[in-house]
Amino acid sequence: LSVQILRIAAALYAGAAAAYIVYFARPRHARAATIGFWLLAAAFGVNAVAFGVGCAEYGGLEFFGLRGGLVTVVWLVSGVYLVLQRYYKIPTLGAFITPFTLVVLVPTLFGDPKRPEIAPAALRHPTLTVHIVTAGLGVALFAIAFGSAIMYLLQEREVKGKRFGALFSRLPSLDTLDRMVQRLVRAGFVIYTIALVAGTIAATAAWKSPWSWDPQQVVSLAVWFLYGAMVQLRHSGWHGRRYALLTLVAFVLVAGSMVSLKTVPGITRHQGDYGLTTPAGGAQ
Amino acid sequence: VSRDLFLVGLSHKTAPIEVRERVALSGDDLKSALEELRRMDGVEEAFVVATCNRVEVYVQADGDGAARRFFTQRAPEAGDHLYVKGGADAVRHLFRVSASLDSMVVGEQQVLGQVKEAYGLASAAQAAGSYISRLCNRAFATAKRIRTETDIGRGATSMSQVAVELVEKIFGDLRGRSILLAGAGKMGALSAKALADLGADRILVTNRSPDRGLALAHQVAGTFREWEELPRLLVEADVAIVSTGAPHYVLTRDLVHAAMKARRQRSLCLIDLAVPRNVDPAAGQLPDVFAYDVDDMEKVVESTHEARKGEALRAEAIVEAEVMAFTKEREARAALPVLAQLRRQAEAIALAEAERTLAQVGGKLDEKGRKSVEAMARAIVNKLLHGPTARLKEAASSGDGTLAGAAAELFGIEEAPAPSGKERGPREPGPPTPTVASNE
């Protein structure tokens, strides 16, 4: 059932993406952006319902797989964008964010999530919930920073290359985009820090050790250092093109590690293996 | 007597400035000219648009004579430069002028305001009545529609506008930032002033000769700094407008490079308005430096003109549709007095007949019976007039005015009052009726 509801949400996401693209192609039709906003808000709501139903069906276990993770990030990206739009009013960002959510979401619609093999009771650790939500939110913020960085680089190419075409007039100013990237990276870093702390606490409970050189832990720590360095670099004057490029690289790393760690079986115990059912977990 | 709209005028397209300035009027002169126009024989309403590019007299009158005299009285040679239009052509002309399709810079914003002002003056002088009022309101609505439905007003049409657009795309606005104006070129001062509207904190001015620099600083409300300070000024300012008469690069790559280091790579926008150029093109290649020269900016202006040409075609189609709608509406309105008169006559007859019948037999009827007799009389009128009413309205709205005349003749209705709201006979002296133009 949750998959059915998710499909409805996906249709709404598609509608929002279409509306935002229409707005981007014809900025005079400001109403398209408004329609996009409300469609996205509806998609966000329906997606939340799908989560609720999914938790009831599978005991929340789907959040440990790639599929659940991606859907969570899409959901949070949309939520963060809705909030940003309320405060900053940059509907062109919507034209970059919504197609991205669609690309990520569509593959997850095929195939049902697997039935849980372990008892959900083993996962009822409160910090685990915090870990999942904050990790998802952190990645969502990094994803929007990535989108803004792409917009920055496109606009920089227009402004610097003296090509005053359609992109030039539609995209926001370089300064706006630069500050947006910086704020998102900073906020993402703070949230991600919370996710790491919560994750470590949950790992201590589940794996009996806070640090076990699990690939997921190593990659997460590397990502944390990378974004921490970026926050620091900002203070020492980095901005503009270099910063945007760095944001791109950092997010490619985040997304790449997320997909690879969760698709290659057995590479990490993080895929829902919490050392309670499979003996392999204990062996690592 | 049938009256129509006539336009007599001259503009930058037909008349040289010497002629235009001789017939251009403003303020009280214009007001008395309007009053004079309206007092002329055969003139029902009048309205004058006078800007620096055009003087146009619109009259709702028997002919264009009075409007012509407006020009020839003031400048006899103006007669050779006049254009005269009547009816729908005159309506179309006003719509095109209001929508800035006839302007020197197509799509510019001011002309609509000027036409609105002209209308305000004409209605204050009681020269514009209900017809001019409807006409002008339609013209304003058309101009607004064109502005929202086409991109005719988009893009920069002057160097200083281009500078503003570029700076907006780099910095958003200029709050908390500074502008540097180096050199005393005229374009530089204009651009600095335009940029100051983006909220810049201060304008720094520097020039080789302090005398001209100080004068310029005064002119743009900035602070003068010595020319030797230029390297430091490049660190302080975020936008530098350079327009010196120097025949060589004033901002060399090394100078800008050093400035960028001192700025810790904060973005710097260099606008070079000098010919020969004052900013080394190599400086523009440095990261976070955005440099533009006169050629770059000319290209933007040119592309705006190109784009506007395309948008103007779409705007003309809108004008055409609005002119059609306006003239149709006017004809439909012309049929209404005939209809009203016809109905009034028929109702009077029905009522009189009903009263006569009731006087004879009313005593035998109760209240309900008397009511039914009156109702029957009204019903017969409605039934009889239903078909003719519908057909008259239809004919009028499809532009056929002959049926209304035929109906008037057939039913013996007196000539309906002119479709204008003014109740003043053309030859009738005396105080004008205060007709305040109503906005529809």
XYZ file of C-alpha atoms in Angstrom:
724
model
C 0.000 0.000 0.000
C 2.755 2.451 0.893
C 4.152 1.959 -2.592
C 0.759 2.901 -4.055
C 0.658 6.079 -2.007
C 4.235 6.840 -2.954
C 3.224 6.590 -6.603
C 0.572 9.241 -6.029
C 3.234 11.395 -4.378
C 5.518 10.791 -7.357
C 2.798 11.975 -9.721
C 2.475 15.153 -7.674
C 6.261 15.609 -7.703
C 6.145 15.228 -11.483
C 3.413 17.844 -11.700
C 5.437 20.244 -9.562
C 8.524 19.672 -11.721
C 6.500 20.319 -14.876
C 5.048 23.537 -13.452
C 8.483 24.788 -12.417
C 9.935 23.977 -15.831
C 7.103 25.872 -17.511
C 7.885 28.779 -15.221
C 11.569 28.606 -16.114
C 10.811 28.546 -19.832
C 8.270 31.377 -19.622
C 9.016 33.517 -16.557
C 6.134 35.806 -17.404
C 3.738 33.095 -16.233
C 4.450 33.626 -12.558
C 1.391 31.550 -11.751
C 3.200 28.398 -12.899
C 5.656 28.834 -10.031
C 2.797 29.177 -7.561
C 1.156 26.041 -8.924
C 4.506 24.257 -8.670
C 4.854 25.327 -5.070
C 1.471 23.969 -4.032
C 1.877 20.750 -6.012
C 5.189 20.231 -4.287
C 3.598 20.937 -0.917
C 0.902 18.357 -1.729
C 3.559 15.850 -2.797
C 5.370 16.477 0.468
C 2.197 15.744 2.415
C 1.296 12.600 0.478
C 4.867 11.383 0.818
C 4.618 11.812 4.582
C 1.464 9.686 4.574
C 3.319 7.059 2.553
C 6.018 6.995 5.225
C 3.461 6.520 7.954
C 1.777 3.660 6.135
C 5.173 2.189 5.245
C 6.273 2.195 8.866
C 3.103 0.370 9.828
C 3.649 -2.177 7.076
C 7.347 -2.843 7.379
C 8.141 -1.651 10.854
C 10.338 1.183 9.646
C 12.900 -1.178 8.258
C 12.744 0.269 4.778
C 14.652 3.294 5.991
C 17.786 1.191 6.293
C 17.959 0.354 2.613
C 18.969 2.555 -0.293
C 15.385 2.880 -1.395
C 14.151 4.229 1.904
C 17.166 6.512 2.185
C 16.595 8.021 -1.233
C 12.903 8.576 -0.640
C 13.714 10.202 2.693
C 16.206 12.551 1.066
C 13.762 13.456 -1.718
C 11.083 14.157 0.864
C 13.373 16.329 2.967
C 14.815 18.146 -0.062
C 11.268 19.102 -1.020
C 10.495 20.170 2.518
C 13.628 22.293 2.805
C 12.945 23.851 -0.585
C 9.383 24.723 0.453
C 10.758 26.507 3.510
C 13.460 28.285 1.471
C 10.914 29.426 -1.075
C 8.826 30.956 1.699
C 11.771 33.040 2.914
C 14.033 33.676 -0.067
C 11.571 33.590 -2.987
C 13.763 32.039 -5.645
C 11.387 29.943 -7.750
C 14.120 29.274 -10.336
C 15.753 27.032 -7.739
C 12.573 24.954 -7.918
C 13.233 24.329 -11.598
C 16.558 22.783 -10.610
C 15.428 20.900 -7.506
C 12.163 19.305 -8.639
C 13.484 17.439 -11.699
C 16.267 16.116 -9.462
C 13.751 14.744 -6.970
C 11.928 13.065 -9.827
C 15.056 11.406 -11.217
C 15.883 10.013 -7.791
C 12.344 8.976 -6.992
C 11.296 7.148 -10.150
C 13.587 4.088 -9.792
C 12.351 3.510 -6.250
C 8.770 3.129 -7.473
C 9.437 -0.223 -9.091
C 9.504 -3.237 -6.874
C 8.212 -3.595 -3.375
C 10.494 -3.112 -0.419
C 11.620 -6.414 1.083
C 9.842 -7.812 4.063
C 11.787 -7.282 7.237
C 13.928 -10.188 8.214
C 14.686 -8.993 11.691
C 12.403 -7.999 14.456
C 11.676 -4.287 14.465
C 11.891 -4.380 18.208
C 15.655 -4.644 17.935
C 15.716 -1.272 16.183
C 13.627 0.608 18.678
C 16.470 2.772 19.797
C 15.451 6.433 20.052
C 18.783 7.751 18.851
C 18.360 5.673 15.709
C 15.328 7.706 14.709
C 17.245 10.908 15.370
C 20.123 9.525 13.329
C 17.933 8.689 10.341
C 16.105 12.011 10.298
C 19.191 14.185 10.773
C 21.302 12.192 8.316
C 18.528 12.536 5.747
C 18.161 16.241 6.450
C 21.910 16.811 6.254
C 22.111 15.083 2.887
C 19.043 17.027 1.729
C 20.706 20.334 2.617
C 23.892 19.262 0.855
C 21.785 18.323 -2.169
C 20.187 21.766 -2.376
C 23.604 23.360 -1.888
C 24.709 21.237 -4.845
C 21.783 22.526 -6.934
C 22.546 26.123 -5.981
C 26.217 25.605 -6.804
C 25.281 24.369 -10.275
C 23.146 27.480 -10.713
C 26.067 29.602 -9.536
C 28.444 28.074 -12.056
C 25.934 28.440 -14.891
C 25.281 32.060 -14.005
C 28.981 32.787 -13.587
C 29.601 31.433 -17.073
C 26.899 33.755 -18.442
C 28.040 36.850 -16.555
C 31.747 36.382 -17.069
C 31.464 35.116 -20.629
C 29.259 38.074 -21.561
C 26.512 35.791 -22.784
C 23.420 37.624 -21.725
C 20.904 35.045 -22.817
C 17.930 33.314 -21.296
C 19.836 31.865 -18.326
C 21.329 35.260 -17.509
C 17.945 36.854 -17.081
C 16.313 33.919 -15.294
C 18.912 32.931 -12.725
C 19.332 34.961 -9.538
C 22.407 37.096 -8.930
C 25.771 35.495 -8.191
C 25.829 37.016 -4.741
C 22.439 35.514 -3.852
C 23.484 32.069 -5.051
C 26.856 32.247 -3.329
C 25.302 33.119 0.010
C 22.682 30.420 -0.476
C 25.373 27.775 -1.017
C 27.259 28.947 2.039
C 24.218 28.900 4.322
C 23.107 25.496 3.137
C 26.573 24.012 3.623
C 26.792 25.458 7.110
C 23.310 24.297 8.123
C 23.953 20.888 6.555
C 27.186 20.534 8.469
C 25.516 21.278 11.810
C 22.731 18.765 11.123
C 25.193 16.178 9.861
C 27.197 16.534 13.057
C 24.099 15.654 15.055
C 23.542 12.672 12.757
C 27.064 11.382 13.407
C 26.721 11.727 17.167
C 23.351 9.967 17.147
C 24.707 7.310 14.804
C 27.659 6.659 17.087
C 25.368 6.255 20.075
C 23.137 3.893 18.109
C 26.198 1.930 16.932
C 27.408 1.585 20.502
C 24.066 0.082 21.386
C 23.725 -2.187 18.343
C 27.304 -3.202 17.590
C 28.629 -2.875 21.136
C 31.317 -0.470 19.965
C 31.198 3.174 18.905
C 33.817 2.734 16.177
C 34.391 -0.475 14.226
C 36.003 0.708 10.966
C 32.804 -0.047 9.119
C 33.046 1.553 5.615
C 29.924 3.576 6.297
C 31.480 5.031 9.409
C 34.722 5.851 7.606
C 32.948 7.527 4.695
C 30.629 9.459 6.992
C 33.557 10.773 8.987
C 35.345 11.765 5.766
C 32.255 13.614 4.580
C 32.007 15.339 7.949
C 35.634 16.486 7.720
C 35.120 17.664 4.148
C 32.138 19.846 4.967
C 33.798 20.995 8.174
C 36.747 22.123 6.075
C 34.379 23.930 3.743
C 32.778 25.829 6.611
C 36.255 26.754 7.789
C 37.423 27.798 4.298
C 34.491 30.128 4.028
C 35.726 31.994 7.058
C 39.123 32.393 5.464
C 37.567 34.068 2.429
C 36.775 31.279 0.009
C 33.731 32.002 -2.063
C 32.383 32.169 -5.561
C 33.556 29.773 -8.240
C 36.033 27.796 -6.146
C 33.502 27.295 -3.406
C 30.806 26.239 -5.841
C 33.133 23.684 -7.418
C 34.037 22.328 -3.992
C 30.342 22.008 -3.169
C 29.828 19.981 -6.339
C 32.697 17.613 -5.568
C 31.615 17.160 -1.973
C 28.081 16.239 -2.893
C 29.132 13.864 -5.660
C 31.124 12.104 -2.933
C 28.157 12.002 -0.570
C 25.732 10.706 -3.192
C 28.256 8.255 -4.633
C 29.104 6.742 -1.269
C 25.449 6.544 -0.298
C 24.522 4.635 -3.436
C 27.574 2.361 -3.547
C 27.598 1.459 0.145
C 23.961 0.552 0.055
C 23.902 -1.409 -3.197
C 26.985 -3.600 -2.848
C 25.792 -6.328 -0.489
C 27.776 -7.085 2.590
C 30.150 -4.173 2.258
C 28.762 -2.558 5.351
C 26.611 -3.664 8.234
C 24.795 -0.357 7.967
C 22.298 -1.826 5.456
C 19.932 -2.897 8.181
C 22.250 -5.438 9.701
C 22.492 -4.717 13.340
C 24.352 -7.761 14.546
C 21.306 -9.362 16.018
C 20.254 -11.868 13.379
C 23.149 -12.575 11.056
C 26.344 -14.086 12.347
C 28.329 -12.257 9.639
C 27.740 -9.088 11.542
C 29.524 -10.393 14.541
C 32.433 -11.628 12.439
C 33.313 -8.198 11.093
C -24.734 65.536 -37.580
C -22.402 62.632 -37.101
C -19.158 63.240 -35.296
C -16.032 61.216 -35.344
C -12.610 61.155 -33.765
C -9.933 63.083 -35.620
C -6.259 63.251 -34.887
C -3.920 65.911 -36.194
C -0.343 65.814 -35.019
C 3.351 65.898 -35.647
C 6.121 63.855 -34.111
C 9.841 63.153 -34.205
C 9.129 61.109 -37.315
C 7.584 63.936 -39.336
C 8.815 67.233 -37.934
C 12.206 68.658 -36.920
C 12.689 69.827 -33.355
C 12.441 73.517 -34.356
C 8.841 72.994 -35.440
C 7.988 70.719 -32.527
C 9.130 73.192 -29.916
C 7.064 75.976 -31.467
C 3.808 74.080 -31.071
C 4.645 72.315 -27.802
C 2.597 73.615 -24.879
C 2.517 72.808 -21.217
C 0.773 73.784 -18.017
C -1.568 76.772 -18.168
C -0.890 77.412 -21.862
C -2.059 73.924 -22.640
C -5.102 74.343 -20.464
C -6.198 77.537 -22.183
C -5.476 75.960 -25.575
C -7.766 73.062 -24.635
C -10.520 75.424 -23.590
C -10.102 77.349 -26.820
C -10.282 74.132 -28.829
C -13.467 73.104 -27.156
C -15.130 76.414 -27.830
C -14.559 75.998 -31.532
C -17.481 75.218 -33.797
C -18.203 71.548 -34.268
C -15.835 70.393 -31.582
C -17.451 68.188 -28.987
C -14.441 66.993 -27.023
C -10.708 67.586 -27.260
C -7.508 66.184 -25.855
C -3.875 67.150 -26.508
C -0.803 64.967 -26.026
C 2.324 67.105 -25.864
C 5.686 65.507 -25.150
C 9.164 66.413 -26.329
C 8.757 63.979 -29.214
C 5.225 64.696 -30.318
C 2.273 67.068 -30.221
C -1.034 65.460 -31.098
C -4.515 66.937 -30.983
C -7.440 64.532 -30.719
C -10.897 65.973 -31.289
C -14.339 64.457 -31.317
C -15.709 66.782 -33.997
C -17.304 67.315 -37.396
C -13.933 67.481 -39.070
C -10.225 68.001 -38.607
C -10.296 71.753 -39.292
C -10.175 72.918 -35.693
C -7.326 70.596 -34.842
C -5.390 71.737 -37.899
C -5.851 75.345 -36.880
C -4.322 74.516 -33.489
C -1.016 73.951 -35.294
C -1.136 76.515 -38.072
C -2.033 79.304 -35.637
C 1.114 78.642 -33.654
C 3.510 77.815 -36.463
C 2.416 78.285 -40.063
C 5.181 75.995 -41.327
C 3.796 73.153 -39.174
C 1.213 72.527 -41.893
C 3.817 70.711 -43.979
C 4.637 68.237 -41.209
C 1.191 67.235 -40.022
C -0.382 63.842 -40.185
C -4.169 63.546 -40.070
C -6.122 60.452 -39.134
C -9.780 59.815 -38.566
C -12.012 57.173 -37.010
C -10.452 53.807 -36.280
C -7.071 55.004 -37.597
C -7.006 57.750 -34.986
C -8.016 55.277 -32.272
C -5.267 52.922 -33.381
C -2.728 55.730 -33.347
C -3.519 56.680 -29.754
C -3.324 53.033 -28.664
C 0.059 52.655 -30.375
C 1.405 55.841 -28.827
C 0.253 54.830 -25.326
C 1.807 51.384 -25.702
C 5.084 53.013 -26.794
C 5.006 51.410 -30.237
C 5.478 54.791 -31.915
C 8.256 56.008 -29.614
C 11.845 56.714 -30.529
C 12.886 53.911 -28.174
C 10.135 51.345 -28.663
C 8.857 49.989 -25.370
C 10.055 52.852 -23.166
C 8.046 53.466 -20.030
C 7.480 57.216 -19.849
C 5.071 57.811 -22.708
C 2.136 56.076 -21.021
C 2.517 58.382 -18.024
C 2.630 61.367 -20.339
C -0.585 60.336 -22.111
C -2.245 59.778 -18.726
C -1.156 63.232 -17.661
C -2.501 64.722 -20.901
C -5.831 63.040 -20.289
C -5.919 64.312 -16.719
C -5.319 67.846 -17.936
C -7.998 67.597 -20.616
C -10.571 66.327 -18.191
C -9.640 68.988 -15.633
C -10.155 71.606 -18.336
C -13.490 69.925 -19.096
C -12.392 69.400 -22.675
C -12.509 65.617 -22.419
C -15.989 64.177 -22.101
C -17.300 60.673 -21.913
C -16.065 59.628 -25.349
C -12.455 60.723 -24.814
C -12.670 59.213 -21.359
C -13.660 55.803 -22.731
C -11.055 56.117 -25.465
C -8.230 56.948 -23.070
C -9.143 54.303 -20.560
C -9.158 51.751 -23.336
C -5.759 53.032 -24.495
C -4.322 52.676 -20.978
C -5.775 49.189 -20.592
C -4.287 48.201 -23.946
C -0.870 49.540 -22.968
C -1.023 47.630 -19.707
C -2.077 44.463 -21.464
C 0.838 44.768 -23.887
C 3.255 45.306 -21.042
C 2.115 42.158 -19.253
C 1.582 39.925 -22.271
C 4.692 40.777 -24.253
C 8.332 41.422 -23.402
C 8.305 44.838 -25.079
C 9.596 46.611 -21.980
C 12.342 44.120 -21.220
C 16.054 44.588 -21.559
C 18.395 47.522 -21.299
C 18.275 50.291 -23.874
C 21.133 52.474 -22.690
C 24.681 51.998 -21.416
C 23.779 52.958 -17.879
C 20.865 50.511 -17.860
C 23.191 47.763 -19.054
C 25.593 48.615 -16.253
C 22.772 48.379 -13.727
C 21.641 45.014 -15.097
C 25.140 43.557 -14.972
C 25.812 44.760 -11.465
C 22.443 43.384 -10.337
C 23.364 39.958 -11.657
C 26.680 40.001 -9.836
C 25.869 41.623 -6.507
C 22.077 41.549 -6.296
C 21.919 45.044 -4.905
C 24.663 47.378 -3.773
C 23.705 47.874 -0.159
C 26.847 48.133 1.910
C 29.015 48.408 -1.205
C 30.901 51.225 -2.894
C 31.162 52.502 -6.435
C 34.388 53.905 -7.804
C 34.205 56.422 -10.604
C 37.611 56.883 -12.224
C 37.882 59.598 -14.867
C 35.503 62.366 -15.804
C 33.704 60.946 -18.847
C 30.066 61.934 -19.179
C 28.807 58.359 -19.579
C 30.671 57.425 -16.408
C 28.794 59.963 -14.309
C 25.479 58.839 -15.773
C 26.210 55.200 -15.001
C 27.400 56.004 -11.488
C 24.150 57.833 -10.820
C 22.086 54.936 -12.175
C 24.058 52.486 -10.029
C 23.654 54.637 -6.936
C 19.944 53.805 -7.166
C 20.826 50.191 -6.327
C 21.549 51.385 -2.815
C 25.333 51.807 -2.861
C 26.715 53.191 0.370
C 29.048 55.675 -1.254
C 30.540 56.815 -4.502
C 34.278 57.366 -4.623
C 35.501 59.683 -7.354
C 39.028 59.997 -8.622
C 40.512 61.893 -11.529
C 43.954 62.928 -12.685
C 43.071 66.597 -12.447
C 41.635 67.284 -8.981
C 39.595 70.279 -10.175
C 37.406 68.271 -12.517
C 37.387 65.409 -10.052
C 36.020 67.611 -7.301
C 33.350 69.011 -9.595
C 32.372 65.502 -10.626
C 32.264 64.338 -7.011
C 29.913 67.194 -6.274
C 27.761 66.289 -9.267
C 27.298 62.626 -8.284
C 27.232 63.275 -4.526
C 30.432 61.330 -3.969
C 33.765 61.851 -2.227
C 36.865 62.855 -4.125
C 40.104 60.902 -3.632
C 43.553 61.552 -5.091
C 44.429 59.758 -8.328
C 47.498 58.227 -6.658
C 45.202 56.282 -4.335
C 43.751 54.279 -7.247
C 45.246 50.904 -6.172
C 43.734 51.299 -2.712
C 40.416 52.482 -4.121
C 40.195 49.274 -6.156
C 40.279 47.367 -2.889
C 37.601 49.509 -1.293
C 35.127 49.623 -4.166
C 33.084 46.743 -5.582
C 32.166 48.338 -8.893
C 34.672 50.467 -10.776
C 33.504 52.627 -13.669
C 36.484 53.757 -15.696
C 36.226 56.480 -18.295
C 39.420 58.489 -18.558
C 40.811 60.026 -21.705
C 44.049 58.082 -21.328
C 45.158 56.347 -24.543
C 46.443 53.305 -22.640
C 45.319 50.763 -20.035
C 44.785 52.493 -16.702
C 43.820 49.270 -14.921
C 46.505 46.806 -15.905
C 46.316 43.119 -15.187
C 48.942 43.414 -12.447
C 47.142 46.257 -10.731
C 43.854 44.346 -10.697
C 45.584 41.139 -9.663
C 47.146 42.859 -6.660
C 43.806 44.442 -5.788
C 42.063 41.055 -5.898
C 44.633 39.603 -3.529
C 44.091 42.457 -1.108
C 40.318 41.991 -1.478
C 40.674 38.312 -0.596
C 38.995 37.528 -3.914
C 35.803 39.431 -3.196
C 34.115 39.904 -6.571
C 35.008 43.044 -8.478
C 33.085 44.475 -11.418
C 34.987 46.682 -13.873
C 33.020 48.771 -16.336
C 35.208 50.344 -18.989
C 33.429 53.162 -20.803
C 36.545 54.605 -22.399
C 37.598 54.429 -26.028
C 40.436 53.506 -26.393
C 39.962 51.036 -23.582
C 41.251 51.749 -20.081
C 40.980 48.232 -18.657
C 43.341 45.530 -19.823
C 41.216 42.659 -21.240
C 43.588 40.270 -19.474
C 42.367 41.689 -16.153
C 38.889 40.438 -16.988
C 40.221 36.880 -17.214
C 41.211 36.867 -13.533
C 38.929 34.818 -11.286
C 36.093 36.741 -9.631
C 36.749 39.786 -11.827
C 33.912 40.732 -14.153
C 35.023 43.240 -16.770
C 32.974 44.813 -19.546
C 33.887 47.326 -22.210
C 31.833 49.607 -24.444
C 31.509 46.949 -27.142
C 30.071 44.388 -24.727
C 27.519 46.866 -23.521
C 26.601 48.070 -27.011
C 25.881 44.453 -27.886
C 23.389 44.196 -25.049
C 21.623 47.363 -26.174
C 21.502 46.050 -29.722
C 20.077 42.692 -28.685
C 17.396 44.513 -26.682
C 16.394 46.441 -29.796
C 16.298 43.214 -31.787
C 14.157 41.480 -29.182
C 11.808 44.422 -28.957
C 11.268 44.418 -32.699
C 9.899 40.893 -32.420
C 7.771 41.765 -29.404
C 6.432 44.838 -31.207
C 4.809 42.575 -33.800
C 2.913 40.754 -31.073
C 1.978 44.091 -29.529
C 0.569 45.343 -32.845
C -1.743 42.344 -32.958
C -3.033 43.212 -29.490
C -3.560 46.840 -30.554
C -5.509 45.657 -33.587
C -7.784 43.470 -31.461
C -8.378 46.277 -28.972
C -9.170 48.813 -31.701
C -11.714 46.404 -33.163
C -13.283 45.791 -29.782
C -13.403 49.499 -29.016
C -15.084 50.514 -32.277
C -17.580 47.676 -31.993
C -18.439 48.680 -28.465
C -18.956 52.213 -29.634
C -21.385 51.154 -32.352
C -23.295 48.967 -29.929
C -23.580 51.978 -27.668
C -24.947 54.059 -30.553
C -27.880 51.647 -30.943
C -28.862 51.876 -27.287
C -30.638 55.258 -27.351
C -32.921 54.047 -30.150
C -33.761 50.952 -28.156
C -34.446 52.873 -24.978
C -36.662 55.337 -26.809
C -38.556 52.569 -28.550
C -39.218 50.802 -25.278
C -40.259 53.983 -23.539
C -42.782 54.765 -26.264
C -44.229 51.277 -26.302
C -44.543 51.176 -22.535
C -46.267 54.553 -22.479
C -48.822 53.325 -25.028
C -49.417 50.073 -23.143
C -49.860 51.868 -19.847
C -52.269 54.384 -21.328
C -54.365 51.628 -22.947
C -54.426 49.635 -19.736
C -55.589 52.668 -17.806
C -58.356 53.322 -20.328
C -59.564 49.756 -20.142
C -59.521 49.831 -16.354
C -61.433 53.094 -16.284
C -64.197 51.420 -18.300
C -64.397 47.997 -16.711
C -62.171 48.354 -13.658
C -65.125 48.570 -11.317
C -66.158 45.029 -12.095
C -62.721 43.695 -11.313
C -61.141 43.006 -8.007
C -57.557 44.076 -7.152
C -56.147 40.868 -8.607
C -58.010 41.350 -11.883
C -56.747 44.912 -12.284
C -53.183 43.749 -11.680
C -53.564 41.111 -14.387
C -54.684 43.653 -16.962
C -51.599 45.771 -16.266
C -49.375 42.718 -16.375
C -50.875 41.652 -19.699
C -50.162 45.090 -21.207
C -46.518 44.912 -20.102
C -46.183 41.345 -21.335
C -47.392 42.296 -24.803
C -44.781 45.067 -24.967
C -42.011 42.705 -23.875
C -43.017 39.966 -26.289
C -43.322 42.380 -29.198
C -40.024 44.110 -28.531
C -37.996 41.034 -27.699
C -37.114 40.149 -31.291
C -36.300 43.699 -32.480
C -34.202 44.350 -29.345
C -32.080 41.276 -29.854
C -31.622 41.952 -33.541
C -30.706 45.604 -33.035
C -28.091 44.736 -30.427
C -26.680 42.045 -32.639
C -26.491 44.309 -35.687
C -24.843 47.065 -33.660
C -22.216 44.807 -32.157
C -21.329 43.388 -35.553
C -20.688 46.925 -36.727
C -23.884 47.550 -38.663
C -25.297 50.924 -37.662
C -27.929 51.149 -40.402
C -30.509 48.982 -38.657
C -30.705 51.348 -35.699
C -31.418 54.232 -38.069
C -34.041 52.171 -39.882
C -35.744 51.288 -36.622
C -35.794 54.915 -35.570
C -37.418 55.854 -38.854
C -39.887 52.984 -38.838
C -41.155 53.679 -35.338
C -41.065 57.432 -35.724
C -38.436 57.959 -33.070
C -36.663 61.314 -33.058
C -32.929 61.383 -33.833
C -31.245 59.840 -30.833
C -28.801 62.036 -28.920
C -25.172 61.675 -29.980
C -23.344 58.800 -28.322
C -21.420 61.319 -26.276
C -22.516 62.171 -22.775
C -22.151 65.867 -23.311
C -25.554 67.528 -23.490
C -24.209 70.667 -25.120
C -25.327 71.890 -28.509
C -22.336 72.675 -30.686
C -23.328 76.245 -31.421
C -24.763 76.985 -28.048
C -22.769 79.478 -26.040
C -22.934 79.689 -22.293
C -21.313 77.946 -19.382
C -20.144 74.422 -20.138
C -21.843 71.624 -18.307
C -19.444 70.189 -15.790
C -19.052 66.708 -17.141
C -16.603 64.847 -15.013
C -15.227 62.020 -17.080
C -16.200 58.789 -15.473
C -13.732 55.970 -15.463
C -15.278 52.797 -16.719
